[in-house]
Tab-separated table of C-alpha atoms in Angstrom:
chain	number	residue	atom	x	y	z
A	24	MET	CA	130.494	84.094	58.357
A	25	ASN	CA	130.064	86.219	55.093
A	26	THR	CA	128.726	89.868	55.358
A	27	GLN	CA	125.281	89.237	54.561
A	28	THR	CA	125.067	86.538	57.407
A	29	ALA	CA	126.897	89.131	60.174
A	30	GLN	CA	124.207	91.739	59.199
A	31	THR	CA	121.103	89.583	59.771
A	32	ALA	CA	122.495	88.512	62.970
A	33	GLN	CA	123.418	91.894	63.785
A	34	THR	CA	119.675	92.665	62.638
A	35	ALA	CA	117.907	89.932	64.820
A	36	GLN	CA	120.178	90.783	67.468
A	37	GLU	CA	118.998	94.674	67.545
A	38	GLN	CA	115.383	93.620	67.404
A	39	GLN	CA	115.561	90.995	70.350
A	40	GLU	CA	117.448	94.105	72.223
A	41	GLN	CA	113.956	96.210	70.869
A	42	GLU	CA	111.636	93.907	72.202
A	43	GLN	CA	113.834	93.038	75.661
A	44	GLN	CA	113.657	97.074	76.184
A	45	ALA	CA	109.749	97.651	74.854
A	46	GLN	CA	109.029	94.491	77.805
A	47	GLN	CA	110.470	96.474	80.772
A	48	THR	CA	109.104	99.918	79.770
A	49	VAL	CA	106.942	101.387	82.125
A	50	GLN	CA	104.347	103.262	81.398
A	51	GLU	CA	101.523	106.005	82.693
A	52	VAL	CA	97.891	104.544	81.726
A	53	ASN	CA	94.584	106.602	82.283
A	54	PHE	CA	91.487	104.781	82.941
A	55	ASP	CA	88.715	107.500	82.331
A	56	GLY	CA	85.020	107.363	83.923
A	57	LEU	CA	82.696	106.792	81.184
A	58	ILE	CA	80.010	109.968	81.698
A	59	GLY	CA	76.818	107.690	81.943
A	60	PRO	CA	73.317	108.647	80.542
A	61	THR	CA	71.929	110.101	84.097
A	62	HIS	CA	74.553	112.671	84.222
A	63	HIS	CA	72.540	115.669	86.373
A	64	TYR	CA	73.105	118.325	88.587
A	65	GLY	CA	71.723	117.132	92.101
A	66	GLY	CA	74.029	119.504	94.291
A	67	LEU	CA	74.809	116.452	96.429
A	68	ALA	CA	78.417	116.880	97.506
A	69	SER	CA	78.812	119.118	100.627
A	70	GLY	CA	82.081	121.149	100.166
A	71	ASN	CA	82.221	120.996	96.639
A	72	LEU	CA	81.454	124.380	95.716
A	73	ALA	CA	80.850	123.915	91.802
A	74	SER	CA	77.944	121.137	92.615
A	75	SER	CA	76.474	123.628	95.014
A	76	ARG	CA	75.859	126.662	92.561
A	77	ASN	CA	74.776	124.696	89.338
A	78	ALA	CA	72.275	122.095	91.667
A	79	LEU	CA	69.042	121.587	89.908
A	80	SER	CA	70.757	123.476	86.716
A	81	ARG	CA	70.009	121.919	83.456
A	82	SER	CA	72.485	119.448	81.872
A	83	SER	CA	73.291	117.668	79.322
A	84	PRO	CA	74.540	114.167	79.440
A	85	LYS	CA	74.932	113.752	75.392
A	86	GLN	CA	77.323	116.769	75.681
A	87	ALA	CA	79.162	115.618	78.708
A	88	ALA	CA	79.873	112.240	77.719
A	89	LEU	CA	81.196	113.021	74.299
A	90	GLN	CA	83.408	115.992	76.014
A	91	GLY	CA	85.311	112.943	78.283
A	92	LEU	CA	85.345	111.020	74.932
A	93	GLU	CA	87.576	113.506	73.410
A	94	LYS	CA	89.186	114.387	76.223
A	95	MET	CA	90.350	110.372	76.065
A	96	ARG	CA	91.414	110.559	72.111
A	97	THR	CA	93.253	113.619	73.095
A	98	LEU	CA	95.686	111.961	75.385
A	99	LEU	CA	95.682	108.556	72.753
A	100	ASN	CA	95.976	110.903	70.228
A	101	MET	CA	99.438	112.026	72.084
A	102	GLY	CA	100.794	108.343	72.119
A	103	TYR	CA	99.574	107.575	76.119
A	104	PRO	CA	98.332	104.344	76.014
A	105	GLN	CA	94.538	105.360	77.665
A	106	GLY	CA	91.467	103.150	78.792
A	107	PHE	CA	88.152	103.628	80.812
A	108	MET	CA	85.614	102.698	83.291
A	109	PRO	CA	81.962	101.992	82.409
A	110	PRO	CA	79.159	103.794	83.759
A	111	GLN	CA	77.567	102.318	86.981
A	112	MET	CA	74.420	101.101	86.704
A	113	ARG	CA	72.013	103.972	87.733
A	114	PRO	CA	69.591	104.332	89.235
A	115	ASP	CA	70.705	101.778	92.090
A	116	LEU	CA	67.278	100.620	93.076
A	117	SER	CA	68.931	97.917	95.138
A	118	VAL	CA	69.372	101.485	97.347
A	119	LEU	CA	65.870	102.415	97.790
A	120	ARG	CA	64.747	98.871	98.334
A	121	ARG	CA	66.611	98.695	101.254
A	122	LEU	CA	65.380	101.887	102.203
A	123	GLY	CA	61.964	99.859	102.748
A	124	PHE	CA	60.426	101.449	99.254
A	125	SER	CA	59.153	98.457	97.066
A	126	GLY	CA	56.707	97.604	94.201
A	127	SER	CA	58.029	96.975	90.463
A	128	ASP	CA	61.051	99.066	89.462
A	129	HIS	CA	58.783	102.065	88.172
A	130	GLN	CA	56.515	101.592	91.017
A	131	LEU	CA	59.450	102.162	93.375
A	132	LEU	CA	60.918	105.497	91.530
A	133	ASN	CA	56.869	106.718	90.941
A	134	ARG	CA	57.142	106.797	95.078
A	135	ALA	CA	60.566	107.528	95.513
A	136	ALA	CA	60.136	110.661	93.445
A	137	LYS	CA	56.901	111.480	95.724
A	138	GLU	CA	58.095	110.888	98.937
A	139	ALA	CA	61.691	111.610	98.809
A	140	PRO	CA	63.209	113.412	95.451
A	141	ALA	CA	66.533	114.039	97.013
A	142	LEU	CA	66.914	109.962	97.472
A	143	LEU	CA	65.333	109.482	93.869
A	144	SER	CA	68.827	111.987	92.928
A	145	MET	CA	71.276	110.175	95.042
A	146	VAL	CA	70.621	106.899	93.249
A	147	TYR	CA	70.346	108.141	90.000
A	148	SER	CA	73.617	110.396	90.250
A	149	ALA	CA	76.606	109.762	87.665
A	150	SER	CA	79.261	110.419	90.174
A	151	SER	CA	81.630	107.227	89.379
A	152	MET	CA	82.294	109.257	86.257
A	153	TRP	CA	84.939	110.495	88.598
A	154	ALA	CA	87.275	108.131	88.379
A	155	ALA	CA	90.162	109.804	90.185
A	156	ASN	CA	87.756	108.383	93.447
A	157	ALA	CA	87.332	104.891	91.971
A	158	ALA	CA	90.163	103.450	94.191
A	159	THR	CA	93.853	104.100	95.332
A	160	VAL	CA	96.820	102.532	93.607
A	161	THR	CA	100.385	101.588	94.406
A	162	PRO	CA	102.475	100.269	91.526
A	163	SER	CA	104.129	96.964	91.422
A	164	ALA	CA	107.740	98.793	92.131
A	165	ASP	CA	106.314	100.217	95.170
A	166	SER	CA	104.620	96.345	96.704
A	167	ASN	CA	106.562	94.320	98.459
A	168	ASP	CA	104.678	91.549	96.867
A	169	GLY	CA	105.310	93.039	93.045
A	170	ARG	CA	102.105	93.134	92.440
A	171	VAL	CA	99.775	95.906	91.318
A	172	HIS	CA	97.467	96.999	94.167
A	173	PHE	CA	93.841	98.346	93.688
A	174	THR	CA	91.585	99.322	96.884
A	175	PRO	CA	87.884	100.773	95.867
A	176	ALA	CA	87.562	104.276	97.715
A	177	ASN	CA	84.388	103.664	100.284
A	178	LEU	CA	83.620	107.208	99.583
A	179	LEU	CA	81.079	107.194	102.839
A	180	THR	CA	81.204	111.086	103.408
A	181	THR	CA	78.599	111.593	100.678
A	182	ALA	CA	75.976	109.392	100.398
A	183	HIS	CA	75.932	109.188	96.593
A	184	ARG	CA	79.005	108.247	96.516
A	185	ALA	CA	79.238	106.066	99.335
A	186	ILE	CA	76.903	103.453	97.263
A	187	GLU	CA	79.450	103.223	94.722
A	188	HIS	CA	82.466	100.564	95.791
A	189	GLU	CA	80.578	97.476	95.330
A	190	GLN	CA	80.485	98.246	91.638
A	191	THR	CA	83.950	99.824	91.765
A	192	PHE	CA	85.048	96.488	93.538
A	193	VAL	CA	83.586	94.450	90.487
A	194	THR	CA	84.870	96.387	87.752
A	195	LEU	CA	88.385	96.526	88.647
A	196	ASN	CA	88.274	92.794	89.041
A	197	ALA	CA	86.954	92.762	85.230
A	198	MET	CA	89.663	95.331	84.041
A	199	PHE	CA	92.629	93.335	85.900
A	200	PRO	CA	91.941	89.771	86.280
A	201	ASP	CA	95.348	88.061	86.279
A	202	LYS	CA	95.888	87.847	90.194
A	203	GLU	CA	99.573	86.504	89.809
A	204	ARG	CA	99.741	90.690	88.591
A	205	PHE	CA	96.880	92.583	90.112
A	206	ALA	CA	95.619	92.881	93.895
A	207	VAL	CA	92.065	93.912	94.100
A	208	HIS	CA	91.348	95.071	97.557
A	209	PRO	CA	87.871	95.194	99.014
A	210	ALA	CA	86.910	98.896	100.144
A	211	LEU	CA	87.956	99.849	103.930
A	212	PRO	CA	85.290	99.200	106.615
A	213	ALA	CA	82.356	102.172	106.648
A	214	ILE	CA	83.620	103.570	109.559
A	215	HIS	CA	84.222	107.575	109.481
A	216	ARG	CA	87.653	106.697	110.946
A	217	PHE	CA	88.465	104.939	108.324
A	218	ALA	CA	86.497	107.429	105.414
A	219	ASP	CA	88.454	107.005	102.234
A	220	GLU	CA	88.550	109.232	98.904
A	221	GLY	CA	90.817	107.256	96.928
A	222	ALA	CA	93.776	108.557	94.408
A	223	ALA	CA	91.996	112.102	94.569
A	224	ASN	CA	94.232	112.230	97.994
A	225	HIS	CA	97.189	110.164	96.521
A	226	THR	CA	100.392	110.834	94.617
A	227	ARG	CA	102.573	108.262	93.612
A	228	LEU	CA	106.097	110.307	93.078
A	229	SER	CA	109.395	108.598	91.523
A	230	ALA	CA	112.456	109.543	90.313
A	231	ASP	CA	111.104	107.974	86.589
A	232	TYR	CA	108.545	104.942	86.397
A	233	GLN	CA	110.888	102.250	86.362
A	234	SER	CA	112.465	103.118	89.590
A	235	PRO	CA	110.390	102.581	93.020
A	236	GLY	CA	108.778	105.671	94.076
A	237	VAL	CA	106.876	106.756	97.201
A	238	GLY	CA	103.056	106.902	98.213
A	239	LEU	CA	102.546	110.433	99.193
A	240	PHE	CA	98.999	110.548	101.266
A	241	VAL	CA	97.259	113.841	101.655
A	242	TYR	CA	94.363	114.184	104.567
A	243	GLY	CA	92.034	115.871	105.987
A	244	ARG	CA	91.377	114.884	109.690
A	245	ASP	CA	93.229	112.894	112.090
A	246	THR	CA	92.561	112.119	115.748
A	247	ASN	CA	93.719	115.819	116.922
A	248	THR	CA	91.351	117.828	113.920
A	249	ASP	CA	89.625	120.289	115.378
A	250	LEU	CA	86.822	119.452	113.147
A	251	ALA	CA	84.423	122.379	114.827
A	252	ALA	CA	87.444	124.793	112.608
A	253	LEU	CA	86.159	122.938	109.626
A	254	THR	CA	83.341	125.210	106.858
A	255	PHE	CA	83.182	121.863	104.982
A	256	PRO	CA	83.857	118.085	105.559
A	257	ALA	CA	87.536	117.060	105.909
A	258	ARG	CA	86.664	113.859	103.789
A	259	GLN	CA	89.659	111.864	103.961
A	260	SER	CA	91.646	110.518	107.101
A	261	ARG	CA	95.061	109.739	108.496
A	262	GLU	CA	93.940	106.266	109.367
A	263	ALA	CA	92.320	105.469	106.112
A	264	CYS	CA	95.626	106.321	104.456
A	265	GLU	CA	98.095	104.458	106.863
A	266	ALA	CA	95.465	101.043	106.108
A	267	ILE	CA	95.806	101.222	102.397
A	268	ALA	CA	99.633	101.551	102.944
A	269	ARG	CA	99.620	98.649	105.241
A	270	GLN	CA	97.465	96.759	102.386
A	271	HIS	CA	99.316	97.460	99.648
A	272	GLY	CA	102.563	96.244	101.157
A	273	LEU	CA	103.690	99.598	100.694
A	274	ARG	CA	107.632	100.055	100.815
A	275	HIS	CA	107.894	103.921	101.236
A	276	ALA	CA	104.692	106.318	102.180
A	277	VAL	CA	104.721	109.441	103.752
A	278	PHE	CA	101.472	111.177	105.026
A	279	LEU	CA	100.560	115.327	104.761
A	280	GLN	CA	97.684	116.724	105.963
A	281	GLN	CA	95.647	119.176	104.344
A	282	SER	CA	95.642	122.719	105.157
A	283	ARG	CA	92.501	123.735	106.859
A	284	HIS	CA	92.308	127.089	104.857
A	285	ALA	CA	92.179	125.348	102.042
A	286	ILE	CA	89.322	122.838	102.998
A	287	ASN	CA	87.283	125.580	104.207
A	288	ALA	CA	88.098	127.499	100.966
A	289	GLY	CA	86.447	124.152	98.596
A	290	ALA	CA	89.640	121.965	98.710
A	291	PHE	CA	87.442	118.868	99.260
A	292	HIS	CA	90.111	116.881	97.778
A	293	ASN	CA	93.846	117.383	97.750
A	294	ASP	CA	93.699	117.027	93.770
A	295	VAL	CA	91.865	120.415	93.692
A	296	VAL	CA	95.363	122.203	94.778
A	297	ALA	CA	98.092	119.939	93.774
A	298	VAL	CA	99.224	117.296	91.424
A	299	GLY	CA	102.072	115.480	91.371
A	300	ASN	CA	103.928	113.011	88.657
A	301	GLY	CA	107.532	111.668	88.703
A	302	PRO	CA	109.889	114.055	91.302
A	303	LEU	CA	107.790	116.704	90.227
A	304	MET	CA	105.305	117.988	92.877
A	305	PHE	CA	103.310	121.267	91.492
A	306	PHE	CA	101.024	122.785	94.813
A	307	HIS	CA	99.312	126.095	96.082
A	308	GLU	CA	101.440	127.613	98.779
A	309	GLN	CA	98.162	127.216	100.733
A	310	ALA	CA	97.536	123.682	99.847
A	311	TYR	CA	99.384	122.385	103.434
A	312	GLU	CA	100.762	124.183	106.253
A	313	ASP	CA	104.199	125.529	106.320
A	314	LYS	CA	105.346	123.048	108.920
A	315	ALA	CA	104.040	119.795	107.957
A	316	ARG	CA	104.652	120.076	104.190
A	317	ASP	CA	108.146	120.832	105.148
A	318	ARG	CA	108.751	117.843	107.097
A	319	ALA	CA	106.372	115.702	104.697
A	320	PHE	CA	109.142	117.186	101.774
A	321	GLY	CA	112.058	116.389	103.889
A	322	GLU	CA	110.672	112.749	104.248
A	323	LEU	CA	110.126	112.711	100.243
A	324	ASN	CA	113.472	113.767	99.928
A	325	GLN	CA	114.897	110.850	101.470
A	326	TRP	CA	113.478	108.331	98.606
A	327	LEU	CA	113.788	110.636	95.195
A	328	PRO	CA	115.200	114.155	93.766
A	329	LEU	CA	111.994	115.533	94.499
A	330	GLN	CA	111.142	118.949	92.857
A	331	SER	CA	108.605	121.312	94.079
A	332	LEU	CA	107.224	123.694	92.032
A	333	CYS	CA	104.750	125.568	94.475
A	334	VAL	CA	102.398	128.388	92.823
A	335	PRO	CA	102.594	131.352	94.968
A	336	ALA	CA	98.828	132.996	96.704
A	337	SER	CA	99.838	136.314	94.836
A	338	LYS	CA	99.598	135.272	91.451
A	339	VAL	CA	96.958	132.728	91.641
A	340	SER	CA	94.557	133.199	94.631
A	341	LEU	CA	93.051	129.905	96.525
A	342	SER	CA	89.753	131.316	95.418
A	343	ASP	CA	90.636	131.071	91.940
A	344	ALA	CA	92.624	127.742	91.531
A	345	ILE	CA	89.440	125.902	92.789
A	346	SER	CA	86.746	127.776	90.522
A	347	SER	CA	89.756	127.136	87.741
A	348	TYR	CA	90.523	124.121	89.395
A	349	LEU	CA	94.305	124.748	87.468
A	350	PHE	CA	95.479	121.713	89.905
A	351	ASN	CA	92.718	118.933	88.765
A	352	SER	CA	94.794	119.384	85.552
A	353	GLN	CA	96.599	115.658	84.192
A	354	LEU	CA	100.748	116.040	84.550
A	355	LEU	CA	101.982	114.178	82.134
A	356	ALA	CA	105.981	113.235	81.311
A	357	ALA	CA	106.795	113.662	77.456
A	358	MET	CA	107.110	109.959	75.862
A	359	ASN	CA	110.689	109.298	74.571
A	360	ALA	CA	110.237	106.982	71.056
A	361	ASP	CA	110.993	103.828	73.180
A	362	GLY	CA	107.908	104.971	75.162
A	363	SER	CA	109.729	105.563	78.551
A	364	ALA	CA	109.191	109.212	80.524
A	365	ASP	CA	110.917	112.032	79.716
A	366	MET	CA	110.495	113.554	83.569
A	367	ASN	CA	112.127	116.939	82.464
A	368	ASN	CA	109.516	117.617	79.189
A	369	MET	CA	105.896	117.590	80.905
A	370	CYS	CA	102.740	118.538	79.863
A	371	LEU	CA	99.515	120.246	81.880
A	372	ILE	CA	96.204	118.320	80.482
A	373	ALA	CA	94.042	121.707	82.033
A	374	PRO	CA	90.559	122.547	81.686
A	375	SER	CA	89.494	125.331	79.641
A	376	GLU	CA	88.413	127.536	82.670
A	377	CYS	CA	92.164	127.869	83.452
A	378	ALA	CA	92.503	130.072	80.080
A	379	ASP	CA	89.205	132.011	81.179
A	380	ASN	CA	90.661	133.406	84.313
A	381	GLN	CA	93.324	135.594	83.426
A	382	ALA	CA	95.624	135.225	86.916
A	383	VAL	CA	95.965	131.813	86.033
A	384	LYS	CA	95.993	132.035	82.408
A	385	THR	CA	98.844	135.154	83.273
A	386	TYR	CA	100.914	132.499	85.451
A	387	LEU	CA	100.599	129.442	82.881
A	388	ASN	CA	102.419	131.370	80.545
A	389	GLU	CA	104.763	132.645	82.864
A	390	LEU	CA	105.748	129.185	84.205
A	391	LEU	CA	105.862	128.345	80.341
A	392	THR	CA	109.148	130.372	79.959
A	393	ASP	CA	110.510	129.043	83.294
A	394	HIS	CA	112.596	126.499	82.277
A	395	SER	CA	114.108	126.080	85.521
A	396	GLN	CA	111.316	123.417	85.862
A	397	PRO	CA	109.965	120.849	83.529
A	398	ILE	CA	106.595	121.713	82.433
A	399	ARG	CA	106.764	122.816	78.782
A	400	GLN	CA	103.434	122.454	77.567
A	401	VAL	CA	99.586	123.367	78.415
A	402	GLN	CA	96.789	121.648	76.235
A	403	PHE	CA	93.614	123.030	77.135
A	404	VAL	CA	90.353	120.689	77.053
A	405	ASP	CA	86.933	121.045	77.079
A	406	VAL	CA	85.112	119.056	79.895
A	407	ARG	CA	82.562	121.759	81.125
A	408	GLN	CA	79.613	119.629	81.793
A	409	SER	CA	82.166	117.678	84.454
A	410	MET	CA	83.635	121.104	85.407
A	411	SER	CA	80.066	122.517	85.980
A	412	ASN	CA	79.185	119.216	88.750
A	413	GLY	CA	83.043	120.001	90.122
A	414	GLY	CA	85.083	117.872	88.287
A	415	GLY	CA	88.330	118.549	85.968
A	416	PRO	CA	90.559	116.672	83.874
A	417	ALA	CA	92.439	114.763	86.776
A	418	CYS	CA	89.226	114.038	88.671
A	419	LEU	CA	88.001	111.641	85.081
A	420	ARG	CA	90.845	109.396	85.391
A	421	LEU	CA	92.523	106.772	87.639
A	422	ARG	CA	95.750	106.924	87.073
A	423	VAL	CA	97.916	103.280	87.177
A	424	ILE	CA	101.457	102.650	86.567
A	425	LEU	CA	102.081	99.625	84.273
A	426	THR	CA	105.213	97.636	82.897
A	427	ALA	CA	104.380	96.165	79.494
A	428	ARG	CA	103.689	92.644	80.757
A	429	GLU	CA	101.091	94.114	83.098
A	430	ARG	CA	99.213	96.349	80.343
A	431	ALA	CA	99.226	92.966	78.248
A	432	ALA	CA	97.218	91.786	81.347
A	433	VAL	CA	94.830	94.282	81.152
A	434	ASN	CA	91.333	92.822	79.696
A	435	PRO	CA	91.169	94.482	76.470
A	436	ALA	CA	87.707	95.133	76.728
A	437	PHE	CA	88.729	98.464	78.691
A	438	MET	CA	91.471	99.743	76.833
A	439	LEU	CA	90.902	102.416	74.029
A	440	SER	CA	91.545	102.908	70.091
A	441	ASP	CA	90.462	105.632	67.904
A	442	GLU	CA	87.686	103.332	66.443
A	443	LYS	CA	86.524	102.208	69.952
A	444	ILE	CA	86.084	105.669	70.546
A	445	ASN	CA	84.003	106.252	67.506
A	446	SER	CA	81.706	103.976	68.455
A	447	LEU	CA	81.510	104.732	71.831
A	448	GLN	CA	80.754	108.285	70.692
A	449	ASP	CA	78.050	107.037	68.170
A	450	TRP	CA	76.548	104.698	71.711
A	451	VAL	CA	76.161	108.138	73.211
A	452	LYS	CA	74.876	109.554	70.489
A	453	ARG	CA	72.069	107.228	70.150
A	454	HIS	CA	71.460	106.407	73.615
A	455	TYR	CA	71.738	109.854	75.764
A	456	ARG	CA	69.308	112.965	76.351
A	457	ASP	CA	70.282	116.214	75.005
A	458	GLU	CA	68.881	117.904	78.608
A	459	LEU	CA	68.319	116.268	81.867
A	460	VAL	CA	66.805	118.477	85.244
A	461	PRO	CA	66.456	116.953	88.191
A	462	ALA	CA	62.571	116.676	88.025
A	463	ASP	CA	63.341	114.235	84.896
A	464	LEU	CA	64.605	111.250	87.237
A	465	ALA	CA	60.423	111.021	87.998
A	466	ASP	CA	60.142	109.629	84.377
A	467	PRO	CA	60.317	106.044	83.980
A	468	ALA	CA	61.462	106.439	80.742
A	469	LEU	CA	64.956	107.542	81.601
A	470	PHE	CA	65.474	104.657	83.552
A	471	ASP	CA	64.264	102.370	80.694
A	472	GLU	CA	66.372	104.404	78.365
A	473	SER	CA	69.149	103.906	80.972
A	474	ARG	CA	69.456	100.148	81.308
A	475	ASN	CA	68.960	99.631	77.471
A	476	ALA	CA	71.938	101.991	77.152
A	477	LEU	CA	74.336	99.406	79.630
A	478	ASP	CA	72.767	96.601	78.035
A	479	GLU	CA	73.899	97.481	74.473
A	480	LEU	CA	77.257	98.986	76.301
A	481	THR	CA	78.138	95.291	77.418
A	482	GLN	CA	77.184	93.854	74.170
A	483	MET	CA	79.527	96.043	72.201
A	484	LEU	CA	81.898	95.177	74.988
A	485	GLY	CA	81.762	91.594	74.759
A	486	LEU	CA	81.911	91.833	78.702
A	487	GLY	CA	79.023	89.500	79.100
A	488	SER	CA	76.307	89.490	82.075
A	489	PHE	CA	78.329	92.884	83.527
A	490	TYR	CA	75.606	94.915	85.460
A	491	GLY	CA	73.268	93.295	88.362
A	492	PHE	CA	70.369	93.688	86.546
A	493	GLN	CA	71.417	91.435	83.454
A	494	GLN	CA	72.431	88.680	85.711
A	495	ALA	CA	68.866	88.917	86.972
């Protein structure tokens, strides 16, 4: 064999090895909720302090959607695979019809506006934008059958969100159509004891993305919880967590109860007081009861080298943590040149409110000088329209761990590129209103605008008759 032939053979072998390595690469993919054209502040969520504080104030659907798309672009430009979930059709007139309203679509809206404006706000809610509540996800490395599992959250604690899961089921099946690689389950029964709020109360922890991990399920109540001691609803039940772990065939699951103090302070989901990724758990000192936390973290340490980063209340009060949404940041592992995750080099994608809060800002500055922990960078993003309704950067995304083959099986219509983000921004600018107040929901033109916008969106994405009104 001559020198040139040998070099060619070596190059071919190297390329083959690189391709095999790429196929084995496991990455985090975030699917953000695209904020819909009826984004408004209805104050519909009990226990969500920002939602209550801004109830009935003026919103900007256009600004909200553009802010969300820019956050998606931020991650895309950092090299992370980024997808999205389309808005659900709002208003959901089928709910009003089931509640006894009748007539044409416009007649239905007019009657609801006069007789039950709170119901009108409910069926117009754009809350499906918070994709962290869309479902609970188990990666294929953690499930008995080697598939990625999804269970839409029933969200039954709040009426405006309880109407989402049927469309979420349809959306997830459209996004993840390969039944050999993905399993999309129906939501749990809409029964109080199985109340489920999705990934906002679930954290997948692992040594790295390739290794089998542990599902950490956080719940607000079990059969022993004194509900009378709670100021706000404990939205997630332990029985729901256990049911999802069974449904997904999860190999390792740990269950941890959120502290009553955190719930009463306004931490309606665990992702308001904690965030985790890889082996790192970043949480507030008062997120959990001490004994429960020690027991759960002890279990986690049996399966992975857990790194716990506890933020003391003496540095960041629970009130500051909740108002700034420090823990509703996205915790991202940096990517190596081969696409694998570097768990020793992490970044927080934090809401700009964290930079505005002096205690939180001081803490983050100190954190970046502490190299005993892996967070090396903080990047602030402006999602103020979402924050004003009680959802930060982490609320807006559903995180899914996927192998290269699984990523290739995702419906490409729901994956983003810089060009597609530009197209979606142009679409938003054409169809969304600059301002919206709850009284505007009575305007039949808003109904027509929303349908027209979503009809065009499905044409842009090649989704066909995706929404119920298109099928009718």
